[in-house]
mmCIF file with all atom_site columns, C-alpha atoms in Angstrom:
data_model
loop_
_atom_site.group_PDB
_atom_site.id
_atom_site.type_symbol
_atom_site.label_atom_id
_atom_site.label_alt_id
_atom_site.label_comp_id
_atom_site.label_asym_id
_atom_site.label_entity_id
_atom_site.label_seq_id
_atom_site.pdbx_PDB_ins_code
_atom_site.Cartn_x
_atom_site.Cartn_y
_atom_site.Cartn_z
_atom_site.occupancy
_atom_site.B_iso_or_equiv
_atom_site.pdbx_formal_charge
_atom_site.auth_seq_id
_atom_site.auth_comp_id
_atom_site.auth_asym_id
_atom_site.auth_atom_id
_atom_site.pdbx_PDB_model_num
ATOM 1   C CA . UNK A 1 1   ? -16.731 17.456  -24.314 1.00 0.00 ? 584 UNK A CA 1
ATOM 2   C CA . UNK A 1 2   ? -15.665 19.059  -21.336 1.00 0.00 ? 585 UNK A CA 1
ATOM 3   C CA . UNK A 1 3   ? -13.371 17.219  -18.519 1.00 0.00 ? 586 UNK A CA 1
ATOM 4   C CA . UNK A 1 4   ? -12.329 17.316  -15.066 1.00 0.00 ? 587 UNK A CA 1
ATOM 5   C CA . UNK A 1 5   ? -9.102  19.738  -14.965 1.00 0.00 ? 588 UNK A CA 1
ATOM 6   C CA . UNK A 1 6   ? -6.459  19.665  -12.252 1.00 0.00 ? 589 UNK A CA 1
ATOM 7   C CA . UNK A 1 7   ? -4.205  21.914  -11.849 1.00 0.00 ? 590 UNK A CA 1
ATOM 8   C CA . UNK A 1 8   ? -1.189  21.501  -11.244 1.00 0.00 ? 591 UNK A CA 1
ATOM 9   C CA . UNK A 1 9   ? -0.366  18.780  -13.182 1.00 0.00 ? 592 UNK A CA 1
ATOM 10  C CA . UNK A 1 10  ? 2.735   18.235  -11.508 1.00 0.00 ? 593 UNK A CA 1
ATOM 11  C CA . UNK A 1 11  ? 4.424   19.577  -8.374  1.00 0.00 ? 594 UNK A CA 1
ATOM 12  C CA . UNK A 1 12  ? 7.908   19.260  -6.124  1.00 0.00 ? 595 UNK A CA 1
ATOM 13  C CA . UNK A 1 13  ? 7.752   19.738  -2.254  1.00 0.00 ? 596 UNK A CA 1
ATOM 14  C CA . UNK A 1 14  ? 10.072  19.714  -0.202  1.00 0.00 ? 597 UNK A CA 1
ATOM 15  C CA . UNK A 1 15  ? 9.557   17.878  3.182   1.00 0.00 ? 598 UNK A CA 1
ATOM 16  C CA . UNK A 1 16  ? 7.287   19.945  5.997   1.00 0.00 ? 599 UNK A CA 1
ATOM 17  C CA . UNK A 1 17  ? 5.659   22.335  3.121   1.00 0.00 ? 600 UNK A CA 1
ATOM 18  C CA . UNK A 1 18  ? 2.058   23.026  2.065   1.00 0.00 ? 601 UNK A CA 1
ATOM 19  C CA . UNK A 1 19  ? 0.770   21.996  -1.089  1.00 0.00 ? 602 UNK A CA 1
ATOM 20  C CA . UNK A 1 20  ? -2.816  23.023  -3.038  1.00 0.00 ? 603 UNK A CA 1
ATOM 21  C CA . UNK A 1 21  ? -4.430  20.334  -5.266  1.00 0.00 ? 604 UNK A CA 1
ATOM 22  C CA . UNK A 1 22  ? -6.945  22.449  -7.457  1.00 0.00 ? 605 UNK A CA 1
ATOM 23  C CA . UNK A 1 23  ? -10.153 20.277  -8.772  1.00 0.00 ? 606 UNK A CA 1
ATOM 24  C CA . UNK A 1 24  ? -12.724 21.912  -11.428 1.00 0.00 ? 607 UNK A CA 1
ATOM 25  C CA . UNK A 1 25  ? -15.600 19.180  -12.056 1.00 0.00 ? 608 UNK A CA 1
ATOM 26  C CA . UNK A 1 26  ? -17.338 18.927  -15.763 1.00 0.00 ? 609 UNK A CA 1
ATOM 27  C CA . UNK A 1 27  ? -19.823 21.849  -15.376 1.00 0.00 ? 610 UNK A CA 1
ATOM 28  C CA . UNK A 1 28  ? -23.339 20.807  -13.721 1.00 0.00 ? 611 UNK A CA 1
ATOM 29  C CA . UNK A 1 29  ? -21.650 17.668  -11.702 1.00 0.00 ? 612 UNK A CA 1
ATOM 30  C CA . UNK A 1 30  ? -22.480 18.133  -8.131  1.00 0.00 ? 613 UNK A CA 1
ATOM 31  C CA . UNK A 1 31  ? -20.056 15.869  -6.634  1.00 0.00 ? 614 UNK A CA 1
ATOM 32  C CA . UNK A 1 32  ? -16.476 15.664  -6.054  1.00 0.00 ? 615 UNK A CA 1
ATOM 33  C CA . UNK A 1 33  ? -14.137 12.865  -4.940  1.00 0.00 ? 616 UNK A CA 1
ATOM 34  C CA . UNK A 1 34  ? -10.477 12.925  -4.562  1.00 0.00 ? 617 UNK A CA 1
ATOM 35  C CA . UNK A 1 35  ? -8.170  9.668   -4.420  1.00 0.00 ? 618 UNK A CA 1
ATOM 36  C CA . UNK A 1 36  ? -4.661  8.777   -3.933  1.00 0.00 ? 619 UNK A CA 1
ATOM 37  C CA . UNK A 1 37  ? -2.669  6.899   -5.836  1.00 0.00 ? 620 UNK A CA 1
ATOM 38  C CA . UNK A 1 38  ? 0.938   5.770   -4.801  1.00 0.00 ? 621 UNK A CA 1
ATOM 39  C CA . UNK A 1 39  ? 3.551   3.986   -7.111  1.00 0.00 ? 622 UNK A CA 1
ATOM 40  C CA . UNK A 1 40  ? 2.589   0.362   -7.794  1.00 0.00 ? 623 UNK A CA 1
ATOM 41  C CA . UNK A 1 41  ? -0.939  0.915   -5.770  1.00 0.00 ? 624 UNK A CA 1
ATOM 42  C CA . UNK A 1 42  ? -4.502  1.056   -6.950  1.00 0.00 ? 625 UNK A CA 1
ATOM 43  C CA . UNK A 1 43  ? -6.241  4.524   -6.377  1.00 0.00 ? 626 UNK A CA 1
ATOM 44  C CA . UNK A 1 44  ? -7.464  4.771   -2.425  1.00 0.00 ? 627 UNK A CA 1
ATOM 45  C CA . UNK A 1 45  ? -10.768 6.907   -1.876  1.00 0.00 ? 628 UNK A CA 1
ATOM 46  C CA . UNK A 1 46  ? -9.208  9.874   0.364   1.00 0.00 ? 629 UNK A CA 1
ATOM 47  C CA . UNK A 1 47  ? -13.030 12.342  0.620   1.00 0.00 ? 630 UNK A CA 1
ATOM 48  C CA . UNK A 1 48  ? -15.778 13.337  -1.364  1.00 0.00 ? 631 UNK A CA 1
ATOM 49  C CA . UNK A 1 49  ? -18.299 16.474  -1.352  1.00 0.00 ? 632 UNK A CA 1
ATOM 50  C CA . UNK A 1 50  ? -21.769 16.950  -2.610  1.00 0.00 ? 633 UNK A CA 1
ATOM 51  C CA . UNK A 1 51  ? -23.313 20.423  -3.264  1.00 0.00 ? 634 UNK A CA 1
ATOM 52  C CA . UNK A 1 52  ? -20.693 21.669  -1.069  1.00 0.00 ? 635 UNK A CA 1
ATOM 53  C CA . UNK A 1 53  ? -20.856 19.543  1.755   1.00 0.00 ? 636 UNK A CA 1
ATOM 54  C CA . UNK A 1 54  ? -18.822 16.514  2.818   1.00 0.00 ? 637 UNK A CA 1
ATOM 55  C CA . UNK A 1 55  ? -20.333 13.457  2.177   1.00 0.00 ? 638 UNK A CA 1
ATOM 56  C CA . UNK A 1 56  ? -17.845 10.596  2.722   1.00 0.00 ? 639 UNK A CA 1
ATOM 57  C CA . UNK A 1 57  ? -14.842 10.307  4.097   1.00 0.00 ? 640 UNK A CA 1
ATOM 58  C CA . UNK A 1 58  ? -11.841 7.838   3.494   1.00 0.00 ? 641 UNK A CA 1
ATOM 59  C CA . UNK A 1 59  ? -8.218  7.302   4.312   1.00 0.00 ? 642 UNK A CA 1
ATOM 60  C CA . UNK A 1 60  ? -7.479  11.247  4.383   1.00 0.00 ? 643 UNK A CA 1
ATOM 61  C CA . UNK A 1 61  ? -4.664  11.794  6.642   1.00 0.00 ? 644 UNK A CA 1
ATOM 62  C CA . UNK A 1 62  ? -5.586  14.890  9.398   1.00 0.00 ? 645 UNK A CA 1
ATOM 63  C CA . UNK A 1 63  ? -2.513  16.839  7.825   1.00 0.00 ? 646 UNK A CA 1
ATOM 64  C CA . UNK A 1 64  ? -5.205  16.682  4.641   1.00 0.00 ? 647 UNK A CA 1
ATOM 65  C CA . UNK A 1 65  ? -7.371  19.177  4.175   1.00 0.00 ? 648 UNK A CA 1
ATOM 66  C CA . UNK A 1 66  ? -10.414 19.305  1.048   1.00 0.00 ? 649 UNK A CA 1
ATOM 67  C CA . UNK A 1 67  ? -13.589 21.770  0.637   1.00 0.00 ? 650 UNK A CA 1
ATOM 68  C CA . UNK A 1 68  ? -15.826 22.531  -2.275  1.00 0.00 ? 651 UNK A CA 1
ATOM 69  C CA . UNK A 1 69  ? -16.436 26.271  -2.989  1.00 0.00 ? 652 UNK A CA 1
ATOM 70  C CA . UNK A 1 70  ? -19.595 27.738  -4.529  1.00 0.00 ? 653 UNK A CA 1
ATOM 71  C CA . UNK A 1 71  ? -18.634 27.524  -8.272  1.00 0.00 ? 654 UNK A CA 1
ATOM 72  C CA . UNK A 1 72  ? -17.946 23.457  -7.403  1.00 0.00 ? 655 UNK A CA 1
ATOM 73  C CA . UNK A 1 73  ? -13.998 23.272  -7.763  1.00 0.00 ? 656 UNK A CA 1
ATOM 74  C CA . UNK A 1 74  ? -12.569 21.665  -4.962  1.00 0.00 ? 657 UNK A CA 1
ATOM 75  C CA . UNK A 1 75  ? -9.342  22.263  -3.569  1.00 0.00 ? 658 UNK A CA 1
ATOM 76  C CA . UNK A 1 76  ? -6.813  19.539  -1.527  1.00 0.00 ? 659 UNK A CA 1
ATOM 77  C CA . UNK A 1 77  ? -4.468  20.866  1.347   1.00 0.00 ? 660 UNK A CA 1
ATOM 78  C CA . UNK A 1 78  ? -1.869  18.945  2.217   1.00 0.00 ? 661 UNK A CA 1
ATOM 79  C CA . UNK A 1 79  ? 0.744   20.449  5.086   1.00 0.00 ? 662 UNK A CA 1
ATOM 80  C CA . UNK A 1 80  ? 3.672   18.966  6.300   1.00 0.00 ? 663 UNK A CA 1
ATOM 81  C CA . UNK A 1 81  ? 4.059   16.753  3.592   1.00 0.00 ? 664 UNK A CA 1
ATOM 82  C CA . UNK A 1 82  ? 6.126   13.616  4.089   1.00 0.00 ? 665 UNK A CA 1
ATOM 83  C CA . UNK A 1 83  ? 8.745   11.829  1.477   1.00 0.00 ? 666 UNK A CA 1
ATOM 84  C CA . UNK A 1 84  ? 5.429   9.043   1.974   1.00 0.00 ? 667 UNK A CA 1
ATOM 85  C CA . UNK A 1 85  ? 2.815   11.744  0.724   1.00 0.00 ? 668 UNK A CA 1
ATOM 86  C CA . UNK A 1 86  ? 4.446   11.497  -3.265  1.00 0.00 ? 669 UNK A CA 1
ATOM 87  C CA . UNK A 1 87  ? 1.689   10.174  -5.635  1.00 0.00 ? 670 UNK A CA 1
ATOM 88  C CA . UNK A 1 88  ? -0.435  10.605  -8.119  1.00 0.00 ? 671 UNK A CA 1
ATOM 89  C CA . UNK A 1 89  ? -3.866  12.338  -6.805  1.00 0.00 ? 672 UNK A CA 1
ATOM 90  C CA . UNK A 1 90  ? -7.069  12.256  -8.593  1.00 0.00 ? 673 UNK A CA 1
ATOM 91  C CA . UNK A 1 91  ? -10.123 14.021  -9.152  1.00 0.00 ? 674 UNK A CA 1
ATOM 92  C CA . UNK A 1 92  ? -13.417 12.592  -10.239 1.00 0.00 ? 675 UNK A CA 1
ATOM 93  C CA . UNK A 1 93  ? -16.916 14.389  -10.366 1.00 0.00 ? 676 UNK A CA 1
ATOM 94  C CA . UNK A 1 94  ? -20.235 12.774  -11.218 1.00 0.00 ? 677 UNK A CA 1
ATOM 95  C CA . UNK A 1 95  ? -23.498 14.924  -11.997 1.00 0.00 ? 678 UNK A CA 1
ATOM 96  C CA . UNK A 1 96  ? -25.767 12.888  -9.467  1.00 0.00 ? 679 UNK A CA 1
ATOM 97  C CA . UNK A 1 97  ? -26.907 9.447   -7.759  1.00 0.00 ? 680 UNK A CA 1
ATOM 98  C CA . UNK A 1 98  ? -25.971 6.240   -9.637  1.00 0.00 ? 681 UNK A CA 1
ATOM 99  C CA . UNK A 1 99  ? -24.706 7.721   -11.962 1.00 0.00 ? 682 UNK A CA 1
ATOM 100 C CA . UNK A 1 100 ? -20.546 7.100   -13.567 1.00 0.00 ? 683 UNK A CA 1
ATOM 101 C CA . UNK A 1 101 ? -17.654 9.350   -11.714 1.00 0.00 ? 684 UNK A CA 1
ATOM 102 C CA . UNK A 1 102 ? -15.087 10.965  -14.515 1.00 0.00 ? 685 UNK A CA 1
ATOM 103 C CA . UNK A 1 103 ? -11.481 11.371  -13.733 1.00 0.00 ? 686 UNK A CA 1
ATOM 104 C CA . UNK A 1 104 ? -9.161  13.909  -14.346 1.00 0.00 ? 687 UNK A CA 1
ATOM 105 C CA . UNK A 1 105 ? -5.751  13.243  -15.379 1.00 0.00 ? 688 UNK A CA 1
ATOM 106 C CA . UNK A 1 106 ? -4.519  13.957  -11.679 1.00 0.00 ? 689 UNK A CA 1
ATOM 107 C CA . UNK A 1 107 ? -1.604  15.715  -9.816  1.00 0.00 ? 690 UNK A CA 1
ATOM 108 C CA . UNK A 1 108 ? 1.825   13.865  -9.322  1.00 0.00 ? 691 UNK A CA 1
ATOM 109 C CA . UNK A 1 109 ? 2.915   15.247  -6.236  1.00 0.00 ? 692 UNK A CA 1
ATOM 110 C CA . UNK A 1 110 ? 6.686   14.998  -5.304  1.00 0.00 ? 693 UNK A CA 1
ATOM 111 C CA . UNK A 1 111 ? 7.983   15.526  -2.039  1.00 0.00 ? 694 UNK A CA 1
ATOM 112 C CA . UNK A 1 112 ? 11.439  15.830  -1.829  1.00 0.00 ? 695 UNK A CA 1
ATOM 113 C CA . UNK B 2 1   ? -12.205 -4.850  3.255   1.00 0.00 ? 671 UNK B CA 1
ATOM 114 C CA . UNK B 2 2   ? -12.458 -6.029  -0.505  1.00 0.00 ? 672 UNK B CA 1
ATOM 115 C CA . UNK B 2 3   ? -15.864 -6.903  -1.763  1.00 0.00 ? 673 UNK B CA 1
ATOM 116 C CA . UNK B 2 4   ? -15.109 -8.399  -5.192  1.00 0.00 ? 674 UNK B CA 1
ATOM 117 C CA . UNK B 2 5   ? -12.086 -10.784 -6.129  1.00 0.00 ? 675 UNK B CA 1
ATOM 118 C CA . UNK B 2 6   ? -10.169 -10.509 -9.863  1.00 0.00 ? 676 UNK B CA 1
ATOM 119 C CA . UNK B 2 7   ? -7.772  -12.629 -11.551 1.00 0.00 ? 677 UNK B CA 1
ATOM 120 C CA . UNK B 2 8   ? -4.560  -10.578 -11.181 1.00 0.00 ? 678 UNK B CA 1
ATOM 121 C CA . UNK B 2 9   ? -3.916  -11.096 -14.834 1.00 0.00 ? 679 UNK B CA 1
ATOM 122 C CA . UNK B 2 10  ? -4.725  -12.445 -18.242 1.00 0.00 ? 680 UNK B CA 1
ATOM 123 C CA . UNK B 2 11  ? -3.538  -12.483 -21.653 1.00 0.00 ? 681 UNK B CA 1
ATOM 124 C CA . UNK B 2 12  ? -5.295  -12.007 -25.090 1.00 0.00 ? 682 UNK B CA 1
ATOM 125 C CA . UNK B 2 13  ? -4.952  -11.895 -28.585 1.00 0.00 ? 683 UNK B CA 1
ATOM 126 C CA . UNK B 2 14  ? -5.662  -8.846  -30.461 1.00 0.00 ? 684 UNK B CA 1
ATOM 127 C CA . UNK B 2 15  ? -8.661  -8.727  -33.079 1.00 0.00 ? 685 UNK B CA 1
ATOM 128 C CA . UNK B 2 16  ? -10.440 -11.362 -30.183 1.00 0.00 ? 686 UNK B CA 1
ATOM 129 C CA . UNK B 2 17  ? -12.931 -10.797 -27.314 1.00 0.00 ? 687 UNK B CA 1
ATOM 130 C CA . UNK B 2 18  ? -11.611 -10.186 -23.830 1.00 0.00 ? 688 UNK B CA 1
ATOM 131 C CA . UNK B 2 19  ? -13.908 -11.493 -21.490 1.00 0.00 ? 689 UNK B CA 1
ATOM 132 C CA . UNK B 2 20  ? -12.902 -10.653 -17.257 1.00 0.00 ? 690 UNK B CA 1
ATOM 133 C CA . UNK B 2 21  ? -14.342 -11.937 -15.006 1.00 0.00 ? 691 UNK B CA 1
ATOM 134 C CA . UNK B 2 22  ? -15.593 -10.360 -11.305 1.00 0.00 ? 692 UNK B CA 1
ATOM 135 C CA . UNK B 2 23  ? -16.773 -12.482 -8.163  1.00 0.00 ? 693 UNK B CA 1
ATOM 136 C CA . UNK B 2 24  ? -19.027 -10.190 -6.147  1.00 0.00 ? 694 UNK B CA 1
ATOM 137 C CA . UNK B 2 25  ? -20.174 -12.817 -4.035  1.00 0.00 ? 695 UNK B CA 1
ATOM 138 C CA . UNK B 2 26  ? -21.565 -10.455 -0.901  1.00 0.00 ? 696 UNK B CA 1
ATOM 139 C CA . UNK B 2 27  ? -23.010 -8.011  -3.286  1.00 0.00 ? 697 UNK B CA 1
ATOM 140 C CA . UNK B 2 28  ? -26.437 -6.685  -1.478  1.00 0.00 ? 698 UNK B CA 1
ATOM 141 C CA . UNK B 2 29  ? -30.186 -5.738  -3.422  1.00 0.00 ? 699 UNK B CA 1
ATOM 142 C CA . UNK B 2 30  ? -29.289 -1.724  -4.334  1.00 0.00 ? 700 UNK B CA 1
ATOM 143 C CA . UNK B 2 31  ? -25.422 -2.413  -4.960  1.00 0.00 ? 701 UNK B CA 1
ATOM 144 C CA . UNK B 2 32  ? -24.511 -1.272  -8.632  1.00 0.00 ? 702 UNK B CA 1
ATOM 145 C CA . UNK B 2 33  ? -21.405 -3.267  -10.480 1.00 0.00 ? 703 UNK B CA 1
ATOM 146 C CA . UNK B 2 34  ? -18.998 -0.565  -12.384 1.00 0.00 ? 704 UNK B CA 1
ATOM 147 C CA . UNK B 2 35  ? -16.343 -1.700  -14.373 1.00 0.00 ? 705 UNK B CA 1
ATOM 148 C CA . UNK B 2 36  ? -13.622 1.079   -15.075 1.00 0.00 ? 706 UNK B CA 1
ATOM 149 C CA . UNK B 2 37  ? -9.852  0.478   -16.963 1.00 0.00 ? 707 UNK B CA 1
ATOM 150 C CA . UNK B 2 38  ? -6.868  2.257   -16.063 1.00 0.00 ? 708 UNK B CA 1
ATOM 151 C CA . UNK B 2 39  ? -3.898  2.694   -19.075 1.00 0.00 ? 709 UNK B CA 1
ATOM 152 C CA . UNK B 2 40  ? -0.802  3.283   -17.122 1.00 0.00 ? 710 UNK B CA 1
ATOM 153 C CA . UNK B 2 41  ? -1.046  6.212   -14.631 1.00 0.00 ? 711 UNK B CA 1
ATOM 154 C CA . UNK B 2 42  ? -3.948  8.175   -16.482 1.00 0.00 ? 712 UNK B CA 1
ATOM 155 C CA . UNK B 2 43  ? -7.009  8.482   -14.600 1.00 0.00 ? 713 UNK B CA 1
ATOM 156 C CA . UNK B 2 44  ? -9.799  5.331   -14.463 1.00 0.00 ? 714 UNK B CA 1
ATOM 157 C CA . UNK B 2 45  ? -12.125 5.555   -17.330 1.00 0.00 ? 715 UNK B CA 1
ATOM 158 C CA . UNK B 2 46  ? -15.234 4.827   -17.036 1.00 0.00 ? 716 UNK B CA 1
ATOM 159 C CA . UNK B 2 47  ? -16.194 1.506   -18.869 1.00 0.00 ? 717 UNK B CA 1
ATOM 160 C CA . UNK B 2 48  ? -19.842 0.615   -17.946 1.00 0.00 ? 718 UNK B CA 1
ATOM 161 C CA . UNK B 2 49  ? -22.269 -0.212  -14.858 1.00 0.00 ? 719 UNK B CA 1
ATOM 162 C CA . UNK B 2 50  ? -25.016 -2.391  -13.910 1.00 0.00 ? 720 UNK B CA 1
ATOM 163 C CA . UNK B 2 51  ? -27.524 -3.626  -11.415 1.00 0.00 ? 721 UNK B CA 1
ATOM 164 C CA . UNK B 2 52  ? -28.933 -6.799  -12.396 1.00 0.00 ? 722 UNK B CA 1
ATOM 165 C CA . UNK B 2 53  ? -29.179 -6.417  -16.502 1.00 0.00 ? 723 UNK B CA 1
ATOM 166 C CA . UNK B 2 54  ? -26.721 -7.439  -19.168 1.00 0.00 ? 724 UNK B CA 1
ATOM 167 C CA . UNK B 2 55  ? -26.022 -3.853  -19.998 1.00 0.00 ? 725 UNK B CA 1
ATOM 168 C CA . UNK B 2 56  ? -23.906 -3.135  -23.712 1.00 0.00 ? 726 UNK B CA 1
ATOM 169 C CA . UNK B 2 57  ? -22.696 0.326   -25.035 1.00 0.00 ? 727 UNK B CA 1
ATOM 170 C CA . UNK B 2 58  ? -19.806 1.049   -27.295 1.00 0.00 ? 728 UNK B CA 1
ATOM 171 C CA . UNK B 2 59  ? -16.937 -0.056  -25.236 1.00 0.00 ? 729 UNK B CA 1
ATOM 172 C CA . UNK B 2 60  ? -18.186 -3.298  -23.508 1.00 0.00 ? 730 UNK B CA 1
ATOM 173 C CA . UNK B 2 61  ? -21.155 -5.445  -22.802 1.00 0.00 ? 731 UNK B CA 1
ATOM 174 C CA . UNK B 2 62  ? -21.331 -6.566  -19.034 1.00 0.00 ? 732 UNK B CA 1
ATOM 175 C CA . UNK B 2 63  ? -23.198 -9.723  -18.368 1.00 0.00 ? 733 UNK B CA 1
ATOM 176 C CA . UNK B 2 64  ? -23.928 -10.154 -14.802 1.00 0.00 ? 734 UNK B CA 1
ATOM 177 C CA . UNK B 2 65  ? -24.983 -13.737 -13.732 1.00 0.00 ? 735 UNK B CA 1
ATOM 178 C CA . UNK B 2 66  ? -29.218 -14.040 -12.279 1.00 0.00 ? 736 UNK B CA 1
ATOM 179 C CA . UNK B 2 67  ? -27.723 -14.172 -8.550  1.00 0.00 ? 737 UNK B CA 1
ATOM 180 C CA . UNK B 2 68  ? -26.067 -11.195 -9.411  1.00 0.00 ? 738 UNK B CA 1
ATOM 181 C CA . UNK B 2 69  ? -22.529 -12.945 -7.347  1.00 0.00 ? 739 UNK B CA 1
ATOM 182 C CA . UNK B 2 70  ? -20.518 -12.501 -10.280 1.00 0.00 ? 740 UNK B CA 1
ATOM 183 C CA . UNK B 2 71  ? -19.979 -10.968 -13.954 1.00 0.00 ? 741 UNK B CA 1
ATOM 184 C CA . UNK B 2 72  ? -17.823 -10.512 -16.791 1.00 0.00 ? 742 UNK B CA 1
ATOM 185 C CA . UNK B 2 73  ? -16.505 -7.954  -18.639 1.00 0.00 ? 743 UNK B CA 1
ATOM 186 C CA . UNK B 2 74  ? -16.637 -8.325  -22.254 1.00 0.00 ? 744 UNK B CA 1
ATOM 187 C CA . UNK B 2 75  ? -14.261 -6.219  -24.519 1.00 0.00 ? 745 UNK B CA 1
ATOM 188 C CA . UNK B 2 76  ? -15.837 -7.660  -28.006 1.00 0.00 ? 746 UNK B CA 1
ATOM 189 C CA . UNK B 2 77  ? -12.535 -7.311  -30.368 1.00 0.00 ? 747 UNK B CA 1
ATOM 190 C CA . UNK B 2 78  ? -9.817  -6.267  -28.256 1.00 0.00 ? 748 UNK B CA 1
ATOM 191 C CA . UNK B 2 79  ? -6.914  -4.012  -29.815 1.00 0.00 ? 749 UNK B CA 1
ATOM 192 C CA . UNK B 2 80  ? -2.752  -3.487  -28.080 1.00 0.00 ? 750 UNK B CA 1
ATOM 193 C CA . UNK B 2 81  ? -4.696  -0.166  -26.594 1.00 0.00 ? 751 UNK B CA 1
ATOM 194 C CA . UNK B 2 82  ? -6.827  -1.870  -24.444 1.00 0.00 ? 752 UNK B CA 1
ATOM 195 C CA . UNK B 2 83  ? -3.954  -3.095  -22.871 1.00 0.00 ? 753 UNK B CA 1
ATOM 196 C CA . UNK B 2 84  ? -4.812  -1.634  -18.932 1.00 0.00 ? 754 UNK B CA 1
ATOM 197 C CA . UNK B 2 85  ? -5.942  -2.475  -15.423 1.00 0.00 ? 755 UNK B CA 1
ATOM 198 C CA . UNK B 2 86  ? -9.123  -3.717  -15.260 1.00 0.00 ? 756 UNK B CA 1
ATOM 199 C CA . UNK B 2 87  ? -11.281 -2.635  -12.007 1.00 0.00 ? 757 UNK B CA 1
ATOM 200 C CA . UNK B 2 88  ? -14.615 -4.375  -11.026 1.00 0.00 ? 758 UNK B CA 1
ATOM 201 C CA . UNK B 2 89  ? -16.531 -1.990  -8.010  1.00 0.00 ? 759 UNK B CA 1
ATOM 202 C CA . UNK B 2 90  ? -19.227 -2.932  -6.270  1.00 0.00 ? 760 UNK B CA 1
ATOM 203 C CA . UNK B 2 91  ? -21.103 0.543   -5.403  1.00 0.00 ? 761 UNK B CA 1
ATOM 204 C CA . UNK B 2 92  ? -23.765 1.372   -2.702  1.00 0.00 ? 762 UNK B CA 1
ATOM 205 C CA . UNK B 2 93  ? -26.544 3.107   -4.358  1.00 0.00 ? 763 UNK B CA 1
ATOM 206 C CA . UNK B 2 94  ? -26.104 7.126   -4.504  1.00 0.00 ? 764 UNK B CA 1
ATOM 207 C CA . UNK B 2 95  ? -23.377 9.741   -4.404  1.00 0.00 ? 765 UNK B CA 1
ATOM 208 C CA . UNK B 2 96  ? -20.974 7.021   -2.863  1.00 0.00 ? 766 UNK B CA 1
ATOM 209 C CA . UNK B 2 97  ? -17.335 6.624   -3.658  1.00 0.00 ? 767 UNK B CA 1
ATOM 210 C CA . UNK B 2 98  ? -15.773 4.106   -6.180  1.00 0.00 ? 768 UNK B CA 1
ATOM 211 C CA . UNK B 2 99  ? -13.922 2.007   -3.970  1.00 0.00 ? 769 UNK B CA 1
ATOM 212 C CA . UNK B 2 100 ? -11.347 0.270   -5.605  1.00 0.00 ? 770 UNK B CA 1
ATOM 213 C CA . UNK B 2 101 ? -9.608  -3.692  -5.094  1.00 0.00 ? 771 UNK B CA 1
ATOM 214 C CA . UNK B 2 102 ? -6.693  -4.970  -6.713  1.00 0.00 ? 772 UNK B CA 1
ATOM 215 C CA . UNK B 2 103 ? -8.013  -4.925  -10.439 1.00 0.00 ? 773 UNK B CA 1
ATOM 216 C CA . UNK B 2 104 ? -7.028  -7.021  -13.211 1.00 0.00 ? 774 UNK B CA 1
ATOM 217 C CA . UNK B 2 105 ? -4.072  -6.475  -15.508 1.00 0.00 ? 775 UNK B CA 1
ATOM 218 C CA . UNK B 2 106 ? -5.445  -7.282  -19.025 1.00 0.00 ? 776 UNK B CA 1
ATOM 219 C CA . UNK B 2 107 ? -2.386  -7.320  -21.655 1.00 0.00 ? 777 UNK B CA 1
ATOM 220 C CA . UNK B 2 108 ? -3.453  -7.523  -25.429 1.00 0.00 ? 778 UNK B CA 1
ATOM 221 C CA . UNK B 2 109 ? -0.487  -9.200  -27.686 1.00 0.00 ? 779 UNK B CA 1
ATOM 222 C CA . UNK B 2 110 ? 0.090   -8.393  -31.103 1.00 0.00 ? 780 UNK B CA 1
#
């Protein structure tokens, strides 16, 4: 069966650069969420999206930066990363109320 | 602010049943229980959920007490690859994230 894909599986920053977190949800799931994960702590909610529109909104730093496009990938924007930015991020879609989120296998971001 | 409390860890044997248990004490009327594992740095999978039935499918059964302040996770004959942080999640009804606590770190042993 068909999962959630990020891409890129891994990445290396250097301090004060841009990065893109790519999200594609298991096709017909109409909501996104995206959560970080830093070493030795438990994933923390960052934003979510449903049919394109924010719904909720977590511990996402302002230098963060998420939408949902039409085809229902999301994307993650992170500028001017920080040494403090280096996790693991996750992407988890869900096809509708009360219903189980899947994860992807996530992004380990490195900033350098 | 944490709405259910864990045991930071427990032991079991391989071959018997894991049973973890969740205190959801503040838990309100349209609040779901999800239980989801996570095996070192992959992403949480999805174990099972509940609102106030015992709910079973091939991975776990989840017994949730008649007050609905607490449950248990029940991993029937637990194997070394079941060996993985353990997450109760107390959920808000609807398109609402998984918020999750400090989980419990369930080691199988051989």
């Amino acid at each position: 069966a068909a999962g959630v894909i990020q891409s890129p599986r891994h990445l290396i920053k250097e301090k004060r650069e841009t990065a893109t977190l790519k999200c594609y949800p298991i096709p017909r799931h109409d909501t996104v969420y995206w959560y970080q994960q830093g070493p030795g702590q438990d994933p923390q909610f960052l934003i979510s999206f449903y049919e394109k529109m924010q719904s909720d909104k977590g511990s996402i730093p302002d230098r963060f930066s998420a939408q949902q496009f039409s085809d229902y990938h999301s994307e993650l924007n992170m500028s001017s990363l920080e040494l403090g930015d280096s996790a693991l991020y996750f992407c988890a879609s869900s096809p509708g109320p009360n219903t189980e989120a899947f994860f992807g296998q996530g992004t380990r971001l490195t900033v350098v | 602010d944490a709405k259910t409390t864990q045991p930071p860890s427990m032991d079991c044997a391989e071959g018997r049943a894991a049973n973890l248990p969740c205190n959801h004490s503040t838990i309100s009327g349209n609040e779901y229980v999800y239980w989801y594992r996570q095996i070192h740095s992959q992403g949480p999978q999805y174990i099972i959920h509940g609102l106030k039935n015992n709910e079973t499918n091939e991975m776990a059964s989840l017994i949730i007490t008649e007050d609905r302040k607490s449950s248990t996770l029940i991993l029937p004959h637990a194997t070394l690859r079941d060996t993985a942080v353990y997450y109760c999640i107390v959920r808000v009804a609807g398109n609402t994230p998984l918020v999750f606590g400090k989980g419990t770190r369930l080691s199988v042993i051989a």
